[in-house]
Structure formats: structure tokens, C-alpha cells
mmCIF file of C-alpha atoms in Angstrom:
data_model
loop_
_atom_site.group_PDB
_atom_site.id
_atom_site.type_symbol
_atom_site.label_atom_id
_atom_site.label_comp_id
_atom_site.label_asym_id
_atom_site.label_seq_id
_atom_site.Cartn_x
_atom_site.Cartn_y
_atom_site.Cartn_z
ATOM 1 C CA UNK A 248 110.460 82.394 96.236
ATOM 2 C CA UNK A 249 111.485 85.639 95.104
ATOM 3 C CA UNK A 250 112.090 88.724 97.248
ATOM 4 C CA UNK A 251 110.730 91.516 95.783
ATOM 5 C CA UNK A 252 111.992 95.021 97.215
ATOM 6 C CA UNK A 253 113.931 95.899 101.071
ATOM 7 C CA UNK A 254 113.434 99.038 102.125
ATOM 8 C CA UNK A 255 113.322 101.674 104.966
ATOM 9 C CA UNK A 256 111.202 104.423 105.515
ATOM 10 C CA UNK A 257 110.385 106.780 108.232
ATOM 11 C CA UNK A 258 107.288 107.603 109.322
ATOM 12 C CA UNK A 259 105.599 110.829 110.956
ATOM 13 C CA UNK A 260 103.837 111.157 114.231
ATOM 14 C CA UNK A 261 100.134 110.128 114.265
ATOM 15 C CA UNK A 262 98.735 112.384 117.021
ATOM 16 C CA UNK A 263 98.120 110.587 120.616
ATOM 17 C CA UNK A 264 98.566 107.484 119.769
ATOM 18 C CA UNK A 265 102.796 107.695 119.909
ATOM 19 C CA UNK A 266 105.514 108.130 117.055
ATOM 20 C CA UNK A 267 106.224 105.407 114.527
ATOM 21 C CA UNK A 268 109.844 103.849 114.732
ATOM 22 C CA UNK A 269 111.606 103.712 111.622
ATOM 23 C CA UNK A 270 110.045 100.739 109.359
ATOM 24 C CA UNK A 271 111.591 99.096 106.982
ATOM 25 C CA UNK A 272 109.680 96.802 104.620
ATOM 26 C CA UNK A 273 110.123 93.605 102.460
ATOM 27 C CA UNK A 274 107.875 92.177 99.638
ATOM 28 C CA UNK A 275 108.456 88.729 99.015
ATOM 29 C CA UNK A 276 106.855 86.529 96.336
ATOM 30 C CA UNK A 277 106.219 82.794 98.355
ATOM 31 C CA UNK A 278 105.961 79.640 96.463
ATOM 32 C CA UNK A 279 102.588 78.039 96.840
ATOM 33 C CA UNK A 280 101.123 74.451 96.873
ATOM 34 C CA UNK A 281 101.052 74.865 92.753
ATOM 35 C CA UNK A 282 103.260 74.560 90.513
ATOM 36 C CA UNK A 283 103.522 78.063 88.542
ATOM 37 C CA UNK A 284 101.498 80.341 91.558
ATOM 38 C CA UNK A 285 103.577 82.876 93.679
ATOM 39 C CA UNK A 286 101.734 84.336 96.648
ATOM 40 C CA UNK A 287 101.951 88.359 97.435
ATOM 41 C CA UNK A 288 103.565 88.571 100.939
ATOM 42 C CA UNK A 289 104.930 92.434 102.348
ATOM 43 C CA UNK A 290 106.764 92.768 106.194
ATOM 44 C CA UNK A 291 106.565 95.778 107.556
ATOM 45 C CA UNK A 292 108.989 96.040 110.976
ATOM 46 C CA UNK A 293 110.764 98.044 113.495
ATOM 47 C CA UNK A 294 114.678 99.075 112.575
ATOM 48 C CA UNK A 295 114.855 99.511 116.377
ATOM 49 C CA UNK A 296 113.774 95.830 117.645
ATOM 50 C CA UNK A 297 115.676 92.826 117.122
ATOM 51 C CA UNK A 298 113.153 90.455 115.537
ATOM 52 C CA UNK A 299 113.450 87.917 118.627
ATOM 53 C CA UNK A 300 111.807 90.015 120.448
ATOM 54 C CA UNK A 301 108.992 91.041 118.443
ATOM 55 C CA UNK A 302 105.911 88.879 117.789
ATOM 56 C CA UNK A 303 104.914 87.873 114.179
ATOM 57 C CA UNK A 304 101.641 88.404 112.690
ATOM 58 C CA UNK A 305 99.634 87.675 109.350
ATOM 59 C CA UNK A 306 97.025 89.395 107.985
ATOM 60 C CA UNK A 307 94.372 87.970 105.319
ATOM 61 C CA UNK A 308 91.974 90.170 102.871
ATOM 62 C CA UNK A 309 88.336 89.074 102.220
ATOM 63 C CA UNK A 310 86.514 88.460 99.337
ATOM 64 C CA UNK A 311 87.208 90.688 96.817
ATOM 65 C CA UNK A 312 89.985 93.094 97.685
ATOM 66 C CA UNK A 313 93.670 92.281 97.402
ATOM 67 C CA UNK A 314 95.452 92.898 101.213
ATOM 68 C CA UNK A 315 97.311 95.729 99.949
ATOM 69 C CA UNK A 316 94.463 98.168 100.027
ATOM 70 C CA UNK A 317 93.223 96.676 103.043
ATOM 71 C CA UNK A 318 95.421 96.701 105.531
ATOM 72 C CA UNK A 319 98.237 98.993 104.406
ATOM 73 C CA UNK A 320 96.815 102.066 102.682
ATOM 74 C CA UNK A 321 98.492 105.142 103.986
ATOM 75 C CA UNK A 322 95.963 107.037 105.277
ATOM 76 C CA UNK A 323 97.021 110.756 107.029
ATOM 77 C CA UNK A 324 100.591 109.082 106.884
ATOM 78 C CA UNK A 325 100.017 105.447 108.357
ATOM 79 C CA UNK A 326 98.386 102.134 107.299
ATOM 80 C CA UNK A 327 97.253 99.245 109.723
ATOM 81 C CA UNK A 328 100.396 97.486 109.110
ATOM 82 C CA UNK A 329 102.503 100.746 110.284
ATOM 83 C CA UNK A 330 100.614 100.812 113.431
ATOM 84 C CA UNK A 331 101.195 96.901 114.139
ATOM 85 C CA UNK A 332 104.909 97.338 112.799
ATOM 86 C CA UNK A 333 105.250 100.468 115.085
ATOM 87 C CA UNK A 334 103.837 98.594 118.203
ATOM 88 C CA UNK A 335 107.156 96.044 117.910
ATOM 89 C CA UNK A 336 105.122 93.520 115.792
ATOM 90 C CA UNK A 337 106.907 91.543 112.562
ATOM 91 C CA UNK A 338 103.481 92.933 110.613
ATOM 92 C CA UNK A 339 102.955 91.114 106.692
ATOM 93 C CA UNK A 340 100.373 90.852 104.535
ATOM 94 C CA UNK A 341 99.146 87.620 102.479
ATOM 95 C CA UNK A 342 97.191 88.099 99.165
ATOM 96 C CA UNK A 343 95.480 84.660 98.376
ATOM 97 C CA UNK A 344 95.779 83.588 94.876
ATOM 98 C CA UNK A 345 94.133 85.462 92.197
ATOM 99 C CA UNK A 346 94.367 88.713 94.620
ATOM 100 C CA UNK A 347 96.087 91.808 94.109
ATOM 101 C CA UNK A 348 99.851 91.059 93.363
ATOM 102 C CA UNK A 349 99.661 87.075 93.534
ATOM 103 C CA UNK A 350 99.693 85.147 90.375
ATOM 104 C CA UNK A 351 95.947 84.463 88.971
ATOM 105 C CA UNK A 352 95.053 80.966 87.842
ATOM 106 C CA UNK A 353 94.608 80.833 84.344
ATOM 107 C CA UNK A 354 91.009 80.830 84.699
ATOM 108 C CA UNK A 355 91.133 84.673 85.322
ATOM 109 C CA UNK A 356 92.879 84.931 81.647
ATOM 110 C CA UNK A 357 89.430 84.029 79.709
ATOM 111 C CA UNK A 358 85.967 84.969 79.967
ATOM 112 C CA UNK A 359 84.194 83.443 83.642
ATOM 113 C CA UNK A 360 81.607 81.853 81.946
ATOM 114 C CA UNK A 361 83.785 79.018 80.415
ATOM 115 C CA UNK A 362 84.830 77.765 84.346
ATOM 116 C CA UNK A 363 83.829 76.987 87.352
ATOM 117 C CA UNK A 364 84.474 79.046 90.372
ATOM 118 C CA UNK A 365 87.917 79.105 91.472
ATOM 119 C CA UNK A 366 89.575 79.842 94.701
ATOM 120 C CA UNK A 367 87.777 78.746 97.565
ATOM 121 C CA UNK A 368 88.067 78.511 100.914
ATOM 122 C CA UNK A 369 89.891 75.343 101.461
ATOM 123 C CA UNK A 370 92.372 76.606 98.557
ATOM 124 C CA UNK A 371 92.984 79.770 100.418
ATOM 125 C CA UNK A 372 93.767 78.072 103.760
ATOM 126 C CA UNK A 373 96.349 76.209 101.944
ATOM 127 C CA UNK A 374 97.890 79.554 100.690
ATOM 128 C CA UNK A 375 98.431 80.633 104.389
ATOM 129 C CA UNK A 376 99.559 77.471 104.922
ATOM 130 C CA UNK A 377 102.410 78.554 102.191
ATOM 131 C CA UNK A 378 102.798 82.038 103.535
ATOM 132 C CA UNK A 379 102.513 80.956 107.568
ATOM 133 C CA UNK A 380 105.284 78.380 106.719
ATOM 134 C CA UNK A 381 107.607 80.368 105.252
ATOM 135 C CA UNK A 382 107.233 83.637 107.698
ATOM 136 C CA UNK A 383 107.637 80.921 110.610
ATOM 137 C CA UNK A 384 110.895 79.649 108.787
ATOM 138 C CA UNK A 385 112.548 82.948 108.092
ATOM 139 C CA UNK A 386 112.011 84.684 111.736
ATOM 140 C CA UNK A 387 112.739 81.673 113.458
ATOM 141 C CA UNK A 388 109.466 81.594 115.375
ATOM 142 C CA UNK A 389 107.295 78.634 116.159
ATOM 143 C CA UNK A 390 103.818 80.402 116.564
ATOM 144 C CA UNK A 391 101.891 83.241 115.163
ATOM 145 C CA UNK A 392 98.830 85.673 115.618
ATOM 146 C CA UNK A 393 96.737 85.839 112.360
ATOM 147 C CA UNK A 394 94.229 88.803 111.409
ATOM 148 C CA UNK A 395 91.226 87.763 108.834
ATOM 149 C CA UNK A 396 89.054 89.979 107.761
ATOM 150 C CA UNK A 397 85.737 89.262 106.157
ATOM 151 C CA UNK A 398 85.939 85.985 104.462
ATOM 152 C CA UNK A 399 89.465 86.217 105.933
ATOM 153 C CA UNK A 400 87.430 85.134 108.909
ATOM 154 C CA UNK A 401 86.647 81.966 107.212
ATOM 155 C CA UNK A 402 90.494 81.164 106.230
ATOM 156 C CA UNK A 403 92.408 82.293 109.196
ATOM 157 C CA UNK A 404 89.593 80.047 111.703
ATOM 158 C CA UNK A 405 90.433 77.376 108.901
ATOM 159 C CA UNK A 406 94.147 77.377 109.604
ATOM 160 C CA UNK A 407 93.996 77.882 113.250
ATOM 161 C CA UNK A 408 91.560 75.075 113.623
ATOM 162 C CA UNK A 409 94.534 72.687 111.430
ATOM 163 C CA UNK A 410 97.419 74.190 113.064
ATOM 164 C CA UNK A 411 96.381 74.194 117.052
ATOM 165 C CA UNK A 412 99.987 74.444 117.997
ATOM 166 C CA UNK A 413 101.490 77.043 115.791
ATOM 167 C CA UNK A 414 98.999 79.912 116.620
ATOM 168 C CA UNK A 415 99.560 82.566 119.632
ATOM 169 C CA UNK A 416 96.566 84.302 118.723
ATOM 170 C CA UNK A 417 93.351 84.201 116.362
ATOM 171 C CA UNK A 418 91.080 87.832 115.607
ATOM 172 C CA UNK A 419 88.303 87.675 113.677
ATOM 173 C CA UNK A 420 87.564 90.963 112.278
ATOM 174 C CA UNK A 421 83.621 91.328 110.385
ATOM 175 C CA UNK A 422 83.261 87.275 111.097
ATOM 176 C CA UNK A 423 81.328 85.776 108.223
ATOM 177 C CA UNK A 424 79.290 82.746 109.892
ATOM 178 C CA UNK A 425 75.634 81.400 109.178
ATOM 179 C CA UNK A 426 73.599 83.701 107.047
ATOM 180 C CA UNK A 427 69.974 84.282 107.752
ATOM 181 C CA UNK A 428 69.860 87.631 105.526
ATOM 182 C CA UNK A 429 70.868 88.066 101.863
ATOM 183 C CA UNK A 430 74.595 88.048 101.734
ATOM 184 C CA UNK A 431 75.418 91.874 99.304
ATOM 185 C CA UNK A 432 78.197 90.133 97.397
ATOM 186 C CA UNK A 433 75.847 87.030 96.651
ATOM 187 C CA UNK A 434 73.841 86.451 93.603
ATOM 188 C CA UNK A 435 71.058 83.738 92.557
ATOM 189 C CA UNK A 436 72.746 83.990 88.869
ATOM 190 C CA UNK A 437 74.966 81.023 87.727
ATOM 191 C CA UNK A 438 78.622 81.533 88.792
ATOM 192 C CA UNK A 439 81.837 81.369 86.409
ATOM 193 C CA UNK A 440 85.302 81.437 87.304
ATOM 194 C CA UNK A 441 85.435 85.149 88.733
ATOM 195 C CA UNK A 442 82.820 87.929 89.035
ATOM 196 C CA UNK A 443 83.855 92.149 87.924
ATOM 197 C CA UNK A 444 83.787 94.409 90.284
ATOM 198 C CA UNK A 445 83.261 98.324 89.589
ATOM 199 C CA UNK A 446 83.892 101.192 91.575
ATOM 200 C CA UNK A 447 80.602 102.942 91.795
ATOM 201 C CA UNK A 448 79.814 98.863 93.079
ATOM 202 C CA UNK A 449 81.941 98.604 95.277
ATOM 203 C CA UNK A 450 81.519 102.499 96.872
ATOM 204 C CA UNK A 451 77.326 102.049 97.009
ATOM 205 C CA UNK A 452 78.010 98.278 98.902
ATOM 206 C CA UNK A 453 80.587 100.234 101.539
ATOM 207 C CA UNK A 454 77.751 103.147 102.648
ATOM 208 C CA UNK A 455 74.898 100.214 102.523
ATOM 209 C CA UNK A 456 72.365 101.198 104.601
ATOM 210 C CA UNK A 457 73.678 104.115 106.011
ATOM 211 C CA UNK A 458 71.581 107.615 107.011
ATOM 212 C CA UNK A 459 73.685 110.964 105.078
ATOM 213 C CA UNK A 460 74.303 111.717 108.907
ATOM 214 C CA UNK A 461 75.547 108.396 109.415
ATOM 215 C CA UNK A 462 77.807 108.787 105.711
ATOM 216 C CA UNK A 463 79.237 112.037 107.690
ATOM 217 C CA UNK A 464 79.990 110.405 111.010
ATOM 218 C CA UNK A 465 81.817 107.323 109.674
ATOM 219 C CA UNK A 466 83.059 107.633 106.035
ATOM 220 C CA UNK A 467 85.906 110.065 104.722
ATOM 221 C CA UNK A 468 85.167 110.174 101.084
ATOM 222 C CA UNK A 469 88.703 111.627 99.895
ATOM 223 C CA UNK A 470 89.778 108.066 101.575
ATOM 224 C CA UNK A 471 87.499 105.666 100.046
ATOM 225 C CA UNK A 472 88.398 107.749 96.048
ATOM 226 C CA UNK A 473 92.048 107.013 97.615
ATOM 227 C CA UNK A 474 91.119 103.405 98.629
ATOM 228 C CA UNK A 475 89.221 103.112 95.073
ATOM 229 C CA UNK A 476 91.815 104.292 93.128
ATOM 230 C CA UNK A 477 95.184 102.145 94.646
ATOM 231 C CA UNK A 478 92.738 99.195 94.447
ATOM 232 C CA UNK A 479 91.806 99.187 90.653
ATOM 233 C CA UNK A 480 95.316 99.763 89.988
ATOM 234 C CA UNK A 481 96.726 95.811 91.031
ATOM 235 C CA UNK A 482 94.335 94.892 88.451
ATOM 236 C CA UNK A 483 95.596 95.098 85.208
ATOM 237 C CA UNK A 484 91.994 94.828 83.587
ATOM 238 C CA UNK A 485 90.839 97.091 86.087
ATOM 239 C CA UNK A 486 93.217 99.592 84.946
ATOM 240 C CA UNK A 487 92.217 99.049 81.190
ATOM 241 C CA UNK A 488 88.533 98.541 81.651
ATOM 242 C CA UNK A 489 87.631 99.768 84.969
ATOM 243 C CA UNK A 490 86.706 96.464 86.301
ATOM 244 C CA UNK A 491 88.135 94.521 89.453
ATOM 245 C CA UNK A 492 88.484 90.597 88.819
ATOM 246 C CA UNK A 493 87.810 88.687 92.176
ATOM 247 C CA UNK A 494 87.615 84.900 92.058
ATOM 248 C CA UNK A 495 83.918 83.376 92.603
ATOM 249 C CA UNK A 496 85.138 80.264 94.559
ATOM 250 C CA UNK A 497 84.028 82.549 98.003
ATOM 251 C CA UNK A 498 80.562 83.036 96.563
ATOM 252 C CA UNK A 499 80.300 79.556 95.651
ATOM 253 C CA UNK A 500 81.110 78.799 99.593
ATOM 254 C CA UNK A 501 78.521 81.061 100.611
ATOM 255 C CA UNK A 502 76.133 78.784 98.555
ATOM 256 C CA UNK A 503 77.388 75.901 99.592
ATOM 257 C CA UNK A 504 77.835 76.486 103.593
ATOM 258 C CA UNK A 505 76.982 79.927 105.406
ATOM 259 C CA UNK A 506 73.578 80.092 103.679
ATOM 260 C CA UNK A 507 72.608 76.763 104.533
ATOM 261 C CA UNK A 508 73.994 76.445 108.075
ATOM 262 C CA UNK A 509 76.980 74.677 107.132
ATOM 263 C CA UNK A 510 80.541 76.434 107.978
ATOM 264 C CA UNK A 511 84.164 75.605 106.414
ATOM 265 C CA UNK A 512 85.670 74.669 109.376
ATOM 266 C CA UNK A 513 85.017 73.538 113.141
ATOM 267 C CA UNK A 514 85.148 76.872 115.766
ATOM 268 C CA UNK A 515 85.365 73.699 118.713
ATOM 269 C CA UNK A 516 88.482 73.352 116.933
ATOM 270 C CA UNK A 517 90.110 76.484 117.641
ATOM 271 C CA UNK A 518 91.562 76.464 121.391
ATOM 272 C CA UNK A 519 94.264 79.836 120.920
ATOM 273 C CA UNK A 520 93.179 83.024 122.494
ATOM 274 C CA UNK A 521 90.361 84.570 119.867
ATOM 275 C CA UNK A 522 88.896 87.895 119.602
ATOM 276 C CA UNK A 523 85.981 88.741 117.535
ATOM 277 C CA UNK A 524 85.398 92.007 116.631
ATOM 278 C CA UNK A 525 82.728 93.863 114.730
ATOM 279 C CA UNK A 526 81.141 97.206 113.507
ATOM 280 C CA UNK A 527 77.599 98.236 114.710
ATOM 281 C CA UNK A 528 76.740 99.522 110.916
ATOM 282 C CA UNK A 529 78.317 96.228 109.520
ATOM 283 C CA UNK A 530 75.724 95.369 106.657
ATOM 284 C CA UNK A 531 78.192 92.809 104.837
ATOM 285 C CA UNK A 532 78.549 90.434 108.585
ATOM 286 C CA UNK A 533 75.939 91.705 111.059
ATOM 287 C CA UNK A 534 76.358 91.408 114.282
ATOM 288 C CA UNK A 535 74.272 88.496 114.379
ATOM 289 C CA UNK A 536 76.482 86.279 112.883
ATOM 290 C CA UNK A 537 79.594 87.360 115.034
ATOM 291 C CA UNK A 538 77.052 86.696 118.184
ATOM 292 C CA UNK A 539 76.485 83.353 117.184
ATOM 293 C CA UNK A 540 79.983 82.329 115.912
ATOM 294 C CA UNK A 541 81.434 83.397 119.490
ATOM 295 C CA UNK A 542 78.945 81.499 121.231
ATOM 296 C CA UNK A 543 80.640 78.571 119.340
ATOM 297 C CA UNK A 544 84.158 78.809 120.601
ATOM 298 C CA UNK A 545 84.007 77.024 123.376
ATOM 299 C CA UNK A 546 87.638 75.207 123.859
ATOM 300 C CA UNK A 547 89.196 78.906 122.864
ATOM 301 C CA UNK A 548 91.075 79.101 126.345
ATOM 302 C CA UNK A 549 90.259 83.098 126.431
ATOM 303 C CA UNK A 550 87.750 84.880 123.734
ATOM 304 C CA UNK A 551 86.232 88.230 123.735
ATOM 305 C CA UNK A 552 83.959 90.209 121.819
ATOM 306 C CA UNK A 553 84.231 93.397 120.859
ATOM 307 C CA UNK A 554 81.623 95.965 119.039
ATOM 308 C CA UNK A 555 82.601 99.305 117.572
ATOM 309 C CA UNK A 556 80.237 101.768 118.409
ATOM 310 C CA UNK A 557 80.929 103.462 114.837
ATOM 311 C CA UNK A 558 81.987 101.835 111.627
ATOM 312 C CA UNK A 559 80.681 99.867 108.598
ATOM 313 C CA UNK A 560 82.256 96.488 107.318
ATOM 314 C CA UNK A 561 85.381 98.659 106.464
ATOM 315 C CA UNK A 562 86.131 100.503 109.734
ATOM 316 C CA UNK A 563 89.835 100.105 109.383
ATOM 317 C CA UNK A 564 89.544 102.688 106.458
ATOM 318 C CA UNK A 565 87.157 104.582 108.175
ATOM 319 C CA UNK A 566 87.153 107.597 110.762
ATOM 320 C CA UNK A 567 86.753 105.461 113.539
ATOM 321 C CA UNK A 568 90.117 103.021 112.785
ATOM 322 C CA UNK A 569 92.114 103.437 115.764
ATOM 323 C CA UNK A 570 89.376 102.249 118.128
ATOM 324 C CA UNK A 571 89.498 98.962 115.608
ATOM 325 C CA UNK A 572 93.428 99.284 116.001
ATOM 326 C CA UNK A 573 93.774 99.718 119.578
ATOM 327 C CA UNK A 574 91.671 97.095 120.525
ATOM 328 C CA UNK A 575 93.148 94.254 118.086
ATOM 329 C CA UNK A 576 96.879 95.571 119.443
ATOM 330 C CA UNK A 577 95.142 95.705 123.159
ATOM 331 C CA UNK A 578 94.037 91.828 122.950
ATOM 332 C CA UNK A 579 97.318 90.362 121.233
ATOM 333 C CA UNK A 580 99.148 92.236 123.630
ATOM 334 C CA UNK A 581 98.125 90.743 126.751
#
């Protein structure tokens, strides 16, 4: 384990919502299950709370963007993580391996088409297993809440489901769960060992199916060039040849499980405090699949669901974040 870079910064006022404390931040390199991979961890957290006092939470990328991009671009002054860290929480951020600033399997070093997919779900659960253990060791704590997002879904249900006793609470933000329409990132052509990614992709998949009134209402397109631009650049192929790597092992999943009614893990399983939450323009997990999935948890001993009225798969780089903010911070809260 290798820590990376400590720290402070103070951050501006972000309009009704209340000032930020002063946050200092840590990026930490965690050993993993395998011998030669480091996972990508950052803390953000409050100068001005003892870390006793303040609850811990992890927070888990999908399936193709590192966590970095996700959950803490500064947008107007203030990421996701800021606001958790602000609201007294010990905030970090997990990339899984072969994501953003965690090592890459070999695999990712030559061309896809000589392996097999790589990094699935099971392997990812065991990389919050890595992370989850060491954030639980160094804060002293004995449970956490956990954020996934997207196919994060998948891995943080995966590890709550395993680990009953050391989660406070579970949110499920864009659930994936049984398909029964075409899955965007999903192909019919033979899989290697990672897919590319390019920017004009990955823009066209985020306004899928929107009107140009709906583009106006929901997206802010110097954000999303912002968003495009600090993603490419924890790619070092991206950087050279303008396209993202992202391991195939999800896609392979989606074969292998959602599209055929089968799931990665057990939602009976899960018995924290779970809320689901999900965009009404959400192309990538419809609200379909979110309906279904919550219908499911039945030994959670409180869910909820929650639908934002505005918002695409992305809302939490979108105009309508804080109502995606304010209701995560609302239901961990309680």
C-alpha cells in the first residue's frame, strides 16, 4: 500500500445548499487480492470533524469510467465527494482494476483480441473487498455505507450481500438488473480482453434518446467537454490515440446473467437499509429494471425508491445533481 498525496483545500460556497468545511484529501494506492495490482482509492474529509464521529462511505464507478470522473469532478467548484465530505462523511473513491488510476492486468498491454474478457463482476467485488478492508482498518470503524453506480450496482449488492454485518447502508444508483431491452454498451460481436471507447461514443450514448428540449433541460455541454476531457486523460492510450480502454469482463456478465434473467448476486441477501434511485430519461438502466430489482429486496429491513424527475444515466454530472445528492445524503442520514 502506498499513500499517494495528503492534502487540504478549501472550498467555496455552493449557493443554498450550505458552505463546504475545509477538506483535506488522501490518495492511497491499496494492495489487492493479486500479486502486482494496486487499487486507486482518494478520501476526501472534514478538517473540522474528528473522524469518530463521521460515518465512512465508498463509492464504486460502472462500466467503463474510472471513479475519478464520476464522482469527484469539480463542477462550479464542488464534486459529489465534496458534498458527502462537506456533510461530515469520511467520502473515498474505489477504481476497480483496470480503471482509471489502478494498475491494468496485463491483458490491457496487447491487442483484446488475443484474451478473454477480463474483470468481471465477481473480480470487482473482491477489489472492494481490498479497498472496504483497508478503509475499515485505518478509521477504526466496523461498518460502512457503499454508493454503486451503474454496474457499480452489481458490485456494491455483491459485497453487501457477502458482508451482512459490515454494511450501515447500501444505494443503488442507475441499478443494472434483468434486461428485457438491448443493453447500449452491449454488442453481439465476439469479446476480447477490453473494448475502446471514444469520445464522440461515449457523448452520443449520454444524450440517448433525448428531445433538443430535453438536451437543454438536463445536459450542460461545457460539463460533459470537461467530463470528456479529465476522463481520456487517466488513460494513457487515450491520451495518445484518443481511445478509452475499459475491461470487457462487465459485458461478458451482461451475456452471461442480466440478459438471460440470471443476476450476480442474491438481493434476498441484502438485509442493510437500501435505497434505489434512478433517472426518468435513464436509457442505459430504465426504470424497469430498478422496479423490478426493488421488488426483490425483501429482508432489506428499510428500502426506498426514488425517481428523479430530470436526468439521464449520468445525473450526478448533470443540471439536476443536487436533487440526486440530497436525496442519497437524506437516506444515509436517517
Amino acid at each position: 500500500m502506498l499513500i499517494l498525496l495528503l492534502f487540504g483545500l478549501l472550498t467555496p460556497l455552493f449557493g443554498a445548499s450550505g458552505p463546504f468545511d475545509a477538506i483535506e484529501t488522501e490518495e492511497i494506492l491499496v494492495d489487492a487480492d493479486t500479486q502486482g495490482i494496486e487499487l486507486f482509492v482518494r478520501i476526501k474529509k472534514s478538517k473540522l470533524k474528528k473522524d469518530h464521529q463521521s460515518p465512512l462511505v465508498l463509492c464504486v464507478h460502472g462500466a467503463t469510467y474510472p471513479a475519478e470522473t464520476s464522482f469527484d469532478l469539480q463542477l462550479d467548484g464542488f464534486s459529489w465527494l465534496d458534498y458527502m465530505a462537506a456533510r461530515g462523511y469520511i467520502a473515498a473513491i474505489l477504481d476497480i482494476r483496470g480503471y482509471g488510476r489502478s494498475t491494468r492486468p496485463p491483458e490491457m498491454e496487447a491487442s483484446p483480441a488475443l484474451h478473454s474478457p477480463i474483470v468481471d463482476t465477481a473480480v470487482a467485488v473482491r477489489d472492494v473487498t481490498s479497498a472496504a478492508n483497508y478503509l475499515l482498518r485505518k478509521f477504526e470503524k466496523e461498518r460502512l455505507n457503499l454508493i454503486g453506480w451503474s454496474w457499480g450496482t452489481a458490485i456494491m449488492a455483491g459485497y453487501a450481500a457477502k458482508n451482512q454485518k459490515k454494511v450501515s447502508n447500501l444505494v443503488l444508483y442507475a441499478p443494472i438488473w434483468h434486461r428485457q431491452t438491448p443493453s447500449l454498451i452491449s454488442t453481439n460481436k465476439s469479446l476480447g480482453s477490453y473494448r475502446l471507447v471514444s469520445k464522440e461514443d461515449a457523448l452520443l450514448r449520454w444524450s440517448s434518446g433525448l428531445s433538443e428540449d430535453q438536451k437543454k433541460e438536463i445536459l450542460n455541454p461545457t460539463w460533459q467537454q470537461i467530463w470528456a476531457e479529465a476522463t481520456w486523460r487517466t488513460d494513457p492510450l487515450a491520451m495518445s490515440e484518443g481511445f478509452l480502454r475499459a475491461p470487457n469482463g462487465v459485458i461478458k456478465d451482461v451475456r452471461e446473467y442480466w440478459q438471460l434473467g440470471l443476476s450476480t448476486y442474491e438481493p434476498t441477501r441484502i438485509v442493510c437499509p437500501t435505497l434505489l434511485v434512478v433517472a426518468q430519461y435513464d436509457k442505459d438502466t430504465p426504470l424497469y429494471m430498478t422496479k423490478a430489482l426493488y421488488a426483490r429486496l425483501s429482508n432489506s429491513n428499510r428500502k426506498s425508491l426514488k425517481i428523479l424527475d430530470t436526468g439521464t444515466h449520468t445525473v450526478m454530472l448533470e443540471k439536476n445533481r443536487l436533487e440526486l445528492f440530497e436525496a442519497v445524503d437524506s437516506f444515509m442520514s436517517q
